[in-house]
Amino acid sequence: MQLLTTSSLLADLYCANCGQTHTAFSRQTLSVCCQAPLLCSYNLTENNISKADLINRPASLWRYEAFLPVLHPENQVSLGEGFTPLLALKRLAAQHGLNRLTLKDEGLNPTGSFKARGLSLAISKAKENGERACIIPTAGNAGVATAAYCARAGLESVVVMPRHTPDAFKEECLAYNARLILVDGLINDCAAKVQELNQNGDYFDVSTLKEPYRLEGKKTMGYEIAEQLDWQLPDVIMYPTGGGTGLIGIWKAFRELQELGWLSPDQRLPRMVAVQAQECCPIVTTFDGKQPNCKQYVGKPTLANGLAVPRPIGEPLMLSVLSESGGTAIAVSEEEMVDGVRDLCRYEGIFAAPEGGAIWAATQKLVQQGWIQPDEHILLLSTGSGQKYMDNLKGKW
């Protein structure tokens, strides 16, 4: 049996706004042409890889290494991330008259969230490119993952976090020997602090979509969903959306799988749903036509720290995914997301973060509205474990 090659099929980078190509073989941040995110492209039609080759690969995101940007395997910085389980939610499905309800539990990743995927790739490329230190603004989980993977790679890490973030995130960053800086405000205020600290460019900035590689780690969720479902995709994917890297990445994965010929020609791609908190819902507000874009949006803190991203740089890409997929955007209240966490705990034994509670609450609303049909296959993307959110959830039961 043909094994996957250990060399990446990476071709170049291209501007998400105008398409201009940029070299993939030196440090890159935003595109020089439009100051927009850079995306990786691959020579997908020039390979001899088949789906069957995956059988002999590790049960981690690195089974897809040919479609990832790390050029030399020795630079892969890994803690065993990826290939998280798909769990059938049979009790909740029966209670709500749903035919097929599935949850992908990203809380089982190293450091307790899906952020492990993106930061594994970003830190791997930082190592490969000879970087000495990384810096990140974070709502919580991304900072923890940055600190852990930098520790694994032997790089310095600087994590800039809102002061109101639950203590569990702060303590874990400190345990990994990160330099932790606390800021009053939300993640956009942290981003401003990162810009101030990194004026001379000493740190590699791994902010959401300000470098090309976190997206590539997140896209492996899409590859896994397809492989774990025997290449038959769900009808709807419910995705908790802050910075939106995973939403964009999963859709990118599906498009790459189409180009590879790994999806049947008649395979319909899922409708993608961006789920946000009512306290901070810039994508919903733009999607609903209540603002031209999120550049002036003002958000508030929410129990789901990862959803408190008021001005995501990836907004145009997210809106494109929603449009192409026939998807939608929806916001839920703080009370609804707590109810969602409680349901997942009590009926399925899954302690999801508030972001996970939000997607279950949003699913129920869309079923009630008739946007989702009960006979459709619904996949919930639960992005993290609830264990770090005990400060936020204390007394909610």
mmCIF file of C-alpha atoms in Angstrom:
data_model
loop_
_atom_site.group_PDB
_atom_site.id
_atom_site.type_symbol
_atom_site.label_atom_id
_atom_site.label_comp_id
_atom_site.label_asym_id
_atom_site.label_seq_id
_atom_site.Cartn_x
_atom_site.Cartn_y
_atom_site.Cartn_z
ATOM 1 C CA MET A 1 0.000 0.000 0.000
ATOM 2 C CA GLN A 2 1.235 3.468 -0.900
ATOM 3 C CA LEU A 3 2.083 5.505 2.204
ATOM 4 C CA LEU A 4 1.559 9.231 2.487
ATOM 5 C CA THR A 5 4.640 11.149 1.484
ATOM 6 C CA THR A 6 6.405 12.967 4.312
ATOM 7 C CA SER A 7 6.862 16.070 2.150
ATOM 8 C CA SER A 8 4.240 18.791 2.093
ATOM 9 C CA LEU A 9 2.451 19.635 -1.145
ATOM 10 C CA LEU A 10 2.541 23.333 -0.187
ATOM 11 C CA ALA A 11 2.799 25.555 -3.264
ATOM 12 C CA ASP A 12 2.445 29.173 -2.162
ATOM 13 C CA LEU A 13 0.345 31.655 -0.238
ATOM 14 C CA TYR A 14 -2.318 33.911 -1.687
ATOM 15 C CA CYS A 15 -4.089 37.023 -0.487
ATOM 16 C CA ALA A 16 -7.633 36.308 0.687
ATOM 17 C CA ASN A 17 -8.747 39.646 -0.728
ATOM 18 C CA CYS A 18 -7.182 39.953 -4.202
ATOM 19 C CA GLY A 19 -5.529 36.561 -4.783
ATOM 20 C CA GLN A 20 -1.990 37.876 -5.257
ATOM 21 C CA THR A 21 0.571 35.169 -4.510
ATOM 22 C CA HIS A 22 3.232 35.424 -1.815
ATOM 23 C CA THR A 23 6.111 33.091 -1.084
ATOM 24 C CA ALA A 24 5.395 30.346 1.420
ATOM 25 C CA PHE A 25 9.057 29.898 2.287
ATOM 26 C CA SER A 26 9.790 32.869 4.554
ATOM 27 C CA ARG A 27 8.109 34.672 7.452
ATOM 28 C CA GLN A 28 4.697 35.996 6.435
ATOM 29 C CA THR A 29 2.012 37.853 8.315
ATOM 30 C CA LEU A 30 -0.760 39.729 6.488
ATOM 31 C CA SER A 31 -0.539 40.220 2.717
ATOM 32 C CA VAL A 32 1.574 43.186 1.621
ATOM 33 C CA CYS A 33 -0.953 44.041 -1.105
ATOM 34 C CA CYS A 34 -4.176 44.344 0.928
ATOM 35 C CA GLN A 35 -3.170 43.751 4.557
ATOM 36 C CA ALA A 36 -5.529 40.772 4.431
ATOM 37 C CA PRO A 37 -5.089 37.166 5.632
ATOM 38 C CA LEU A 38 -2.828 34.903 3.591
ATOM 39 C CA LEU A 39 -4.068 31.407 2.737
ATOM 40 C CA CYS A 40 -2.056 28.313 1.808
ATOM 41 C CA SER A 41 -2.457 26.618 -1.552
ATOM 42 C CA TYR A 42 -1.257 23.104 -2.405
ATOM 43 C CA ASN A 43 -0.411 21.109 -5.499
ATOM 44 C CA LEU A 44 -3.389 18.852 -4.893
ATOM 45 C CA THR A 45 -3.636 17.600 -8.470
ATOM 46 C CA GLU A 46 0.031 16.565 -8.522
ATOM 47 C CA ASN A 47 0.010 13.801 -5.932
ATOM 48 C CA ASN A 48 -0.320 10.046 -5.770
ATOM 49 C CA ILE A 49 -2.141 9.935 -2.442
ATOM 50 C CA SER A 50 -5.395 8.076 -1.946
ATOM 51 C CA LYS A 51 -7.897 7.875 0.895
ATOM 52 C CA ALA A 52 -6.778 4.313 1.545
ATOM 53 C CA ASP A 53 -3.288 5.572 2.410
ATOM 54 C CA LEU A 54 -4.624 7.201 5.558
ATOM 55 C CA ILE A 55 -5.153 3.820 7.247
ATOM 56 C CA ASN A 56 -1.467 3.538 8.131
ATOM 57 C CA ARG A 57 -1.093 7.101 9.362
ATOM 58 C CA PRO A 58 -1.078 8.274 13.019
ATOM 59 C CA ALA A 59 -4.404 9.032 14.694
ATOM 60 C CA SER A 60 -3.618 12.742 14.878
ATOM 61 C CA LEU A 61 -3.953 15.735 12.583
ATOM 62 C CA TRP A 62 -0.505 14.916 11.190
ATOM 63 C CA ARG A 63 -2.031 12.015 9.226
ATOM 64 C CA TYR A 64 -2.805 14.800 6.721
ATOM 65 C CA GLU A 65 0.766 16.136 6.713
ATOM 66 C CA ALA A 66 0.929 16.272 2.907
ATOM 67 C CA PHE A 67 -1.844 18.884 3.011
ATOM 68 C CA LEU A 68 -0.217 20.910 5.792
ATOM 69 C CA PRO A 69 2.490 23.580 5.451
ATOM 70 C CA VAL A 70 5.324 22.088 7.545
ATOM 71 C CA LEU A 71 7.998 21.116 5.034
ATOM 72 C CA HIS A 72 10.230 18.949 7.228
ATOM 73 C CA PRO A 73 8.737 16.384 9.660
ATOM 74 C CA GLU A 74 11.395 17.111 12.274
ATOM 75 C CA ASN A 75 9.796 20.550 12.736
ATOM 76 C CA GLN A 76 6.392 19.134 13.657
ATOM 77 C CA VAL A 77 5.661 20.308 17.211
ATOM 78 C CA SER A 78 3.042 17.896 18.478
ATOM 79 C CA LEU A 79 1.310 16.899 21.690
ATOM 80 C CA GLY A 80 -0.954 14.358 19.992
ATOM 81 C CA GLU A 81 -3.582 16.837 18.784
ATOM 82 C CA GLY A 82 -6.443 15.946 16.477
ATOM 83 C CA PHE A 83 -8.573 12.962 15.531
ATOM 84 C CA THR A 84 -11.051 13.745 18.283
ATOM 85 C CA PRO A 85 -14.129 11.508 18.461
ATOM 86 C CA LEU A 86 -17.529 11.942 16.852
ATOM 87 C CA LEU A 87 -20.133 11.109 19.489
ATOM 88 C CA ALA A 88 -23.754 10.274 18.727
ATOM 89 C CA LEU A 89 -26.087 12.293 20.987
ATOM 90 C CA LYS A 90 -28.838 9.698 21.061
ATOM 91 C CA ARG A 91 -30.636 10.845 24.215
ATOM 92 C CA LEU A 92 -30.870 14.487 23.190
ATOM 93 C CA ALA A 93 -31.850 13.491 19.657
ATOM 94 C CA ALA A 94 -34.686 11.308 20.971
ATOM 95 C CA GLN A 95 -35.927 14.017 23.322
ATOM 96 C CA HIS A 96 -36.124 16.571 20.509
ATOM 97 C CA GLY A 97 -37.339 14.346 17.700
ATOM 98 C CA LEU A 98 -34.087 14.535 15.727
ATOM 99 C CA ASN A 99 -32.958 11.728 13.457
ATOM 100 C CA ARG A 100 -29.170 12.094 13.720
ATOM 101 C CA LEU A 101 -27.312 14.388 16.099
ATOM 102 C CA THR A 102 -23.520 14.143 16.387
ATOM 103 C CA LEU A 103 -20.932 16.061 18.400
ATOM 104 C CA LYS A 104 -17.221 16.362 17.661
ATOM 105 C CA ASP A 105 -15.548 16.797 21.039
ATOM 106 C CA GLU A 106 -12.570 19.112 20.607
ATOM 107 C CA GLY A 107 -12.246 19.409 24.372
ATOM 108 C CA LEU A 108 -10.262 16.168 24.247
ATOM 109 C CA ASN A 109 -7.363 17.859 22.451
ATOM 110 C CA PRO A 110 -4.132 18.696 24.317
ATOM 111 C CA THR A 111 -4.632 21.872 26.410
ATOM 112 C CA GLY A 112 -8.387 21.185 26.362
ATOM 113 C CA SER A 113 -9.565 22.862 23.168
ATOM 114 C CA PHE A 114 -9.438 23.032 19.386
ATOM 115 C CA LYS A 115 -6.838 25.799 19.706
ATOM 116 C CA ALA A 116 -4.261 23.013 19.986
ATOM 117 C CA ARG A 117 -4.703 22.307 16.277
ATOM 118 C CA GLY A 118 -3.976 25.785 15.029
ATOM 119 C CA LEU A 119 -1.195 26.555 17.450
ATOM 120 C CA SER A 120 0.529 23.247 16.760
ATOM 121 C CA LEU A 121 0.839 24.322 13.117
ATOM 122 C CA ALA A 122 1.709 27.955 13.854
ATOM 123 C CA ILE A 123 4.429 27.040 16.352
ATOM 124 C CA SER A 124 5.739 24.305 14.038
ATOM 125 C CA LYS A 125 6.164 26.866 11.255
ATOM 126 C CA ALA A 126 7.702 29.347 13.688
ATOM 127 C CA LYS A 127 10.271 26.699 14.588
ATOM 128 C CA GLU A 128 10.834 25.822 10.934
ATOM 129 C CA ASN A 129 11.354 29.480 10.045
ATOM 130 C CA GLY A 130 13.871 30.006 12.837
ATOM 131 C CA GLU A 131 11.729 32.163 15.113
ATOM 132 C CA ARG A 132 12.834 32.586 18.728
ATOM 133 C CA ALA A 133 9.642 33.813 20.364
ATOM 134 C CA CYS A 134 5.898 34.076 19.736
ATOM 135 C CA ILE A 135 3.275 36.519 20.966
ATOM 136 C CA ILE A 136 -0.520 36.240 20.979
ATOM 137 C CA PRO A 137 -3.609 38.146 22.119
ATOM 138 C CA THR A 138 -6.141 35.664 23.465
ATOM 139 C CA ALA A 139 -9.507 35.227 25.118
ATOM 140 C CA GLY A 140 -8.068 32.196 26.941
ATOM 141 C CA ASN A 141 -7.607 28.865 25.160
ATOM 142 C CA ALA A 142 -5.364 30.119 22.347
ATOM 143 C CA GLY A 143 -2.986 31.617 24.889
ATOM 144 C CA VAL A 144 -2.782 28.340 26.775
ATOM 145 C CA ALA A 145 -2.082 26.433 23.562
ATOM 146 C CA THR A 146 0.570 28.951 22.482
ATOM 147 C CA ALA A 147 2.330 28.650 25.828
ATOM 148 C CA ALA A 148 2.248 24.842 25.738
ATOM 149 C CA TYR A 149 3.471 24.437 22.167
ATOM 150 C CA CYS A 150 6.167 27.075 22.605
ATOM 151 C CA ALA A 151 7.353 25.185 25.681
ATOM 152 C CA ARG A 152 7.395 21.997 23.615
ATOM 153 C CA ALA A 153 9.375 23.712 20.849
ATOM 154 C CA GLY A 154 11.788 25.544 23.149
ATOM 155 C CA LEU A 155 10.511 28.987 22.142
ATOM 156 C CA GLU A 156 9.684 31.972 24.342
ATOM 157 C CA SER A 157 5.990 32.888 24.551
ATOM 158 C CA VAL A 158 4.175 36.100 25.453
ATOM 159 C CA VAL A 159 0.429 35.838 26.138
ATOM 160 C CA VAL A 160 -1.777 38.944 26.356
ATOM 161 C CA MET A 161 -5.138 38.159 27.948
ATOM 162 C CA PRO A 162 -8.202 40.055 29.257
ATOM 163 C CA ARG A 163 -7.991 40.555 33.002
ATOM 164 C CA HIS A 164 -11.463 39.035 33.527
ATOM 165 C CA THR A 165 -10.451 35.695 31.956
ATOM 166 C CA PRO A 166 -11.007 32.760 34.354
ATOM 167 C CA ASP A 167 -7.976 32.065 36.547
ATOM 168 C CA ALA A 168 -7.510 28.528 35.186
ATOM 169 C CA PHE A 169 -6.313 29.936 31.853
ATOM 170 C CA LYS A 170 -3.891 32.341 33.526
ATOM 171 C CA GLU A 171 -2.395 29.713 35.808
ATOM 172 C CA GLU A 172 -1.843 27.251 32.981
ATOM 173 C CA CYS A 173 -0.017 29.868 30.898
ATOM 174 C CA LEU A 174 2.233 30.616 33.856
ATOM 175 C CA ALA A 175 2.863 26.895 34.370
ATOM 176 C CA TYR A 176 4.195 26.684 30.795
ATOM 177 C CA ASN A 177 6.532 29.600 31.646
ATOM 178 C CA ALA A 178 4.798 32.101 29.383
ATOM 179 C CA ARG A 179 5.122 35.801 30.047
ATOM 180 C CA LEU A 180 1.520 36.693 30.901
ATOM 181 C CA ILE A 181 0.221 40.245 30.435
ATOM 182 C CA LEU A 182 -3.302 41.152 31.570
ATOM 183 C CA VAL A 183 -5.308 43.903 29.878
ATOM 184 C CA ASP A 184 -8.595 45.586 30.752
ATOM 185 C CA GLY A 185 -11.046 44.974 27.895
ATOM 186 C CA LEU A 186 -11.642 42.314 25.238
ATOM 187 C CA ILE A 187 -9.365 40.569 22.763
ATOM 188 C CA ASN A 188 -9.226 43.623 20.452
ATOM 189 C CA ASP A 189 -7.683 45.569 23.348
ATOM 190 C CA CYS A 190 -5.200 42.730 23.817
ATOM 191 C CA ALA A 191 -4.370 42.909 20.102
ATOM 192 C CA ALA A 192 -3.549 46.605 20.456
ATOM 193 C CA LYS A 193 -1.207 45.756 23.328
ATOM 194 C CA VAL A 194 0.479 43.061 21.218
ATOM 195 C CA GLN A 195 1.063 45.601 18.452
ATOM 196 C CA GLU A 196 2.620 47.970 20.978
ATOM 197 C CA LEU A 197 4.880 45.276 22.434
ATOM 198 C CA ASN A 198 5.959 43.972 19.031
ATOM 199 C CA GLN A 199 6.751 47.199 17.206
ATOM 200 C CA ASN A 200 10.246 46.003 16.329
ATOM 201 C CA GLY A 201 9.054 42.563 15.167
ATOM 202 C CA ASP A 202 11.072 40.519 17.643
ATOM 203 C CA TYR A 203 8.112 38.206 18.259
ATOM 204 C CA PHE A 204 6.273 36.128 15.669
ATOM 205 C CA ASP A 205 2.674 37.267 16.013
ATOM 206 C CA VAL A 206 0.358 34.234 15.938
ATOM 207 C CA SER A 207 -2.856 36.276 16.223
ATOM 208 C CA THR A 208 -5.928 34.843 14.508
ATOM 209 C CA LEU A 209 -5.458 35.024 10.702
ATOM 210 C CA LYS A 210 -2.499 37.411 11.003
ATOM 211 C CA GLU A 211 -0.282 34.502 9.985
ATOM 212 C CA PRO A 212 -1.205 31.758 7.476
ATOM 213 C CA TYR A 213 -0.814 28.599 9.517
ATOM 214 C CA ARG A 214 -3.284 28.423 12.404
ATOM 215 C CA LEU A 215 -5.995 28.121 9.766
ATOM 216 C CA GLU A 216 -4.255 25.038 8.352
ATOM 217 C CA GLY A 217 -4.350 23.303 11.712
ATOM 218 C CA LYS A 218 -8.024 24.139 12.165
ATOM 219 C CA LYS A 219 -8.929 22.865 8.691
ATOM 220 C CA THR A 220 -7.988 19.339 9.769
ATOM 221 C CA MET A 221 -11.327 19.237 11.598
ATOM 222 C CA GLY A 222 -12.908 19.176 8.139
ATOM 223 C CA TYR A 223 -10.654 16.377 6.905
ATOM 224 C CA GLU A 224 -11.441 14.353 10.032
ATOM 225 C CA ILE A 225 -15.195 14.895 9.824
ATOM 226 C CA ALA A 226 -15.156 13.596 6.244
ATOM 227 C CA GLU A 227 -12.957 10.589 7.027
ATOM 228 C CA GLN A 228 -14.769 9.658 10.258
ATOM 229 C CA LEU A 229 -18.126 9.746 8.443
ATOM 230 C CA ASP A 230 -16.804 7.571 5.609
ATOM 231 C CA TRP A 231 -16.729 10.578 3.263
ATOM 232 C CA GLN A 232 -20.453 11.309 3.670
ATOM 233 C CA LEU A 233 -20.719 14.799 5.121
ATOM 234 C CA PRO A 234 -23.460 15.991 7.499
ATOM 235 C CA ASP A 235 -26.237 18.290 6.336
ATOM 236 C CA VAL A 236 -25.509 21.040 8.863
ATOM 237 C CA ILE A 237 -22.453 21.982 10.931
ATOM 238 C CA MET A 238 -23.034 24.181 13.988
ATOM 239 C CA TYR A 239 -19.886 26.164 14.765
ATOM 240 C CA PRO A 240 -19.245 28.550 17.694
ATOM 241 C CA THR A 241 -17.742 31.604 16.064
ATOM 242 C CA GLY A 242 -15.360 34.146 17.558
ATOM 243 C CA GLY A 243 -12.370 34.758 15.310
ATOM 244 C CA GLY A 244 -13.826 32.207 12.901
ATOM 245 C CA THR A 245 -10.637 30.398 11.914
ATOM 246 C CA GLY A 246 -12.242 26.983 12.310
ATOM 247 C CA LEU A 247 -15.339 27.919 10.313
ATOM 248 C CA ILE A 248 -13.145 29.131 7.459
ATOM 249 C CA GLY A 249 -10.743 26.210 7.824
ATOM 250 C CA ILE A 250 -13.388 23.473 7.749
ATOM 251 C CA TRP A 251 -14.841 24.944 4.566
ATOM 252 C CA LYS A 252 -11.342 25.159 3.057
ATOM 253 C CA ALA A 253 -10.861 21.477 3.886
ATOM 254 C CA PHE A 254 -14.069 20.503 2.094
ATOM 255 C CA ARG A 255 -13.005 22.445 -0.993
ATOM 256 C CA GLU A 256 -9.595 20.735 -0.952
ATOM 257 C CA LEU A 257 -11.246 17.327 -0.608
ATOM 258 C CA GLN A 258 -13.353 18.126 -3.662
ATOM 259 C CA GLU A 259 -10.198 19.047 -5.592
ATOM 260 C CA LEU A 260 -8.539 15.819 -4.479
ATOM 261 C CA GLY A 261 -11.557 13.861 -5.703
ATOM 262 C CA TRP A 262 -12.069 12.341 -2.252
ATOM 263 C CA LEU A 263 -15.714 13.421 -2.095
ATOM 264 C CA SER A 264 -18.225 11.958 -4.524
ATOM 265 C CA PRO A 265 -19.222 14.396 -7.303
ATOM 266 C CA ASP A 266 -22.824 14.476 -6.068
ATOM 267 C CA GLN A 267 -21.814 15.130 -2.434
ATOM 268 C CA ARG A 268 -23.532 18.262 -1.141
ATOM 269 C CA LEU A 269 -21.432 20.272 1.259
ATOM 270 C CA PRO A 270 -22.901 21.078 4.697
ATOM 271 C CA ARG A 271 -24.700 24.306 5.485
ATOM 272 C CA MET A 272 -22.397 26.122 7.887
ATOM 273 C CA VAL A 273 -23.879 27.951 10.880
ATOM 274 C CA ALA A 274 -21.958 30.638 12.777
ATOM 275 C CA VAL A 275 -23.146 30.648 16.398
ATOM 276 C CA GLN A 276 -22.367 33.698 18.535
ATOM 277 C CA ALA A 277 -23.238 35.142 21.943
ATOM 278 C CA GLN A 278 -25.825 37.914 22.056
ATOM 279 C CA GLU A 279 -23.345 39.906 24.140
ATOM 280 C CA CYS A 280 -20.843 39.862 21.263
ATOM 281 C CA CYS A 281 -22.281 38.981 17.853
ATOM 282 C CA PRO A 282 -20.598 41.038 15.111
ATOM 283 C CA ILE A 283 -21.020 38.395 12.402
ATOM 284 C CA VAL A 284 -24.725 37.961 13.141
ATOM 285 C CA THR A 285 -25.179 41.744 13.080
ATOM 286 C CA THR A 286 -23.461 42.090 9.698
ATOM 287 C CA PHE A 287 -25.139 38.969 8.286
ATOM 288 C CA ASP A 288 -28.543 40.392 9.255
ATOM 289 C CA GLY A 289 -27.741 43.661 7.450
ATOM 290 C CA LYS A 290 -27.708 45.801 10.593
ATOM 291 C CA GLN A 291 -24.189 47.114 9.924
ATOM 292 C CA PRO A 292 -21.950 47.243 6.819
ATOM 293 C CA ASN A 293 -19.144 45.393 8.619
ATOM 294 C CA CYS A 294 -17.777 44.776 12.108
ATOM 295 C CA LYS A 295 -15.072 47.459 12.096
ATOM 296 C CA GLN A 296 -16.957 49.688 14.548
ATOM 297 C CA TYR A 297 -18.750 46.945 16.475
ATOM 298 C CA VAL A 298 -18.579 47.165 20.279
ATOM 299 C CA GLY A 299 -18.979 43.898 22.152
ATOM 300 C CA LYS A 300 -19.381 42.922 25.787
ATOM 301 C CA PRO A 301 -17.836 40.097 27.838
ATOM 302 C CA THR A 302 -19.668 36.771 27.746
ATOM 303 C CA LEU A 303 -19.545 33.482 29.649
ATOM 304 C CA ALA A 304 -18.170 32.006 26.416
ATOM 305 C CA ASN A 305 -14.832 33.843 26.485
ATOM 306 C CA GLY A 306 -13.881 32.516 23.060
ATOM 307 C CA LEU A 307 -16.894 34.217 21.465
ATOM 308 C CA ALA A 308 -15.937 37.691 22.730
ATOM 309 C CA VAL A 309 -14.257 38.807 19.485
ATOM 310 C CA PRO A 310 -15.927 42.087 18.462
ATOM 311 C CA ARG A 311 -13.962 42.926 15.298
ATOM 312 C CA PRO A 312 -12.659 39.717 13.687
ATOM 313 C CA ILE A 313 -10.287 40.272 10.793
ATOM 314 C CA GLY A 314 -11.731 37.186 9.103
ATOM 315 C CA GLU A 315 -15.240 38.621 8.774
ATOM 316 C CA PRO A 316 -15.216 38.710 4.928
ATOM 317 C CA LEU A 317 -14.052 35.088 4.790
ATOM 318 C CA MET A 318 -16.683 33.983 7.295
ATOM 319 C CA LEU A 319 -19.475 35.718 5.418
ATOM 320 C CA SER A 320 -18.237 34.078 2.215
ATOM 321 C CA VAL A 321 -18.452 30.629 3.825
ATOM 322 C CA LEU A 322 -21.993 31.303 5.037
ATOM 323 C CA SER A 323 -23.000 32.485 1.565
ATOM 324 C CA GLU A 324 -21.354 29.640 -0.361
ATOM 325 C CA SER A 325 -22.740 26.968 1.952
ATOM 326 C CA GLY A 326 -26.265 28.371 2.192
ATOM 327 C CA GLY A 327 -25.670 28.770 5.909
ATOM 328 C CA THR A 328 -26.738 31.305 8.494
ATOM 329 C CA ALA A 329 -25.624 33.148 11.630
ATOM 330 C CA ILE A 330 -27.448 33.119 14.960
ATOM 331 C CA ALA A 331 -26.861 34.449 18.482
ATOM 332 C CA VAL A 332 -27.905 32.957 21.818
ATOM 333 C CA SER A 333 -28.273 34.460 25.270
ATOM 334 C CA GLU A 334 -26.094 33.739 28.276
ATOM 335 C CA GLU A 335 -28.965 31.804 29.849
ATOM 336 C CA GLU A 336 -29.482 29.711 26.725
ATOM 337 C CA MET A 337 -25.823 28.701 26.539
ATOM 338 C CA VAL A 338 -25.828 27.677 30.218
ATOM 339 C CA ASP A 339 -28.935 25.591 29.548
ATOM 340 C CA GLY A 340 -27.060 24.043 26.624
ATOM 341 C CA VAL A 341 -24.070 23.133 28.812
ATOM 342 C CA ARG A 342 -26.440 21.627 31.373
ATOM 343 C CA ASP A 343 -28.205 19.498 28.740
ATOM 344 C CA LEU A 344 -24.944 18.134 27.356
ATOM 345 C CA CYS A 345 -23.763 17.299 30.876
ATOM 346 C CA ARG A 346 -26.948 15.710 32.203
ATOM 347 C CA TYR A 347 -28.101 13.798 29.159
ATOM 348 C CA GLU A 348 -24.857 12.942 27.351
ATOM 349 C CA GLY A 349 -22.100 13.108 29.976
ATOM 350 C CA ILE A 350 -20.184 15.773 28.040
ATOM 351 C CA PHE A 351 -18.937 18.798 29.995
ATOM 352 C CA ALA A 352 -18.622 21.280 27.155
ATOM 353 C CA ALA A 353 -17.391 24.845 27.435
ATOM 354 C CA PRO A 354 -20.081 27.559 27.174
ATOM 355 C CA GLU A 355 -19.296 27.743 23.446
ATOM 356 C CA GLY A 356 -20.492 24.132 23.188
ATOM 357 C CA GLY A 357 -23.613 24.974 25.141
ATOM 358 C CA ALA A 358 -24.234 27.808 22.693
ATOM 359 C CA ILE A 359 -24.260 25.544 19.647
ATOM 360 C CA TRP A 360 -26.757 23.143 21.204
ATOM 361 C CA ALA A 361 -28.998 26.068 22.181
ATOM 362 C CA ALA A 362 -28.724 27.481 18.660
ATOM 363 C CA THR A 363 -29.568 24.087 17.146
ATOM 364 C CA GLN A 364 -32.820 23.928 19.086
ATOM 365 C CA LYS A 365 -33.747 27.436 17.940
ATOM 366 C CA LEU A 366 -33.080 26.647 14.272
ATOM 367 C CA VAL A 367 -35.100 23.429 14.496
ATOM 368 C CA GLN A 368 -37.993 25.368 16.025
ATOM 369 C CA GLN A 369 -37.722 27.956 13.234
ATOM 370 C CA GLY A 370 -37.778 25.226 10.585
ATOM 371 C CA TRP A 371 -34.357 26.195 9.213
ATOM 372 C CA ILE A 372 -33.073 22.740 10.260
ATOM 373 C CA GLN A 373 -35.279 19.737 9.493
ATOM 374 C CA PRO A 374 -35.524 16.961 12.107
ATOM 375 C CA ASP A 375 -34.437 14.281 9.602
ATOM 376 C CA GLU A 376 -31.167 16.045 8.743
ATOM 377 C CA HIS A 377 -27.754 14.989 10.071
ATOM 378 C CA ILE A 378 -26.679 17.777 12.436
ATOM 379 C CA LEU A 379 -23.066 17.993 13.604
ATOM 380 C CA LEU A 380 -22.178 20.099 16.652
ATOM 381 C CA LEU A 381 -18.579 21.292 16.836
ATOM 382 C CA SER A 382 -17.832 21.588 20.560
ATOM 383 C CA THR A 383 -14.588 23.523 20.715
ATOM 384 C CA GLY A 384 -13.415 22.969 24.278
ATOM 385 C CA SER A 385 -13.779 21.487 27.734
ATOM 386 C CA GLY A 386 -15.879 23.217 30.369
ATOM 387 C CA GLN A 387 -13.388 22.466 33.121
ATOM 388 C CA LYS A 388 -11.449 25.729 32.671
ATOM 389 C CA TYR A 389 -14.658 27.756 32.799
ATOM 390 C CA MET A 390 -15.609 26.876 36.368
ATOM 391 C CA ASP A 391 -15.266 30.526 37.433
ATOM 392 C CA ASN A 392 -17.855 31.457 34.805
ATOM 393 C CA LEU A 393 -20.182 28.518 35.461
ATOM 394 C CA LYS A 394 -20.034 28.357 39.259
ATOM 395 C CA GLY A 395 -23.507 28.331 40.760
ATOM 396 C CA LYS A 396 -25.224 27.865 37.369
ATOM 397 C CA TRP A 397 -26.414 24.327 38.010
#
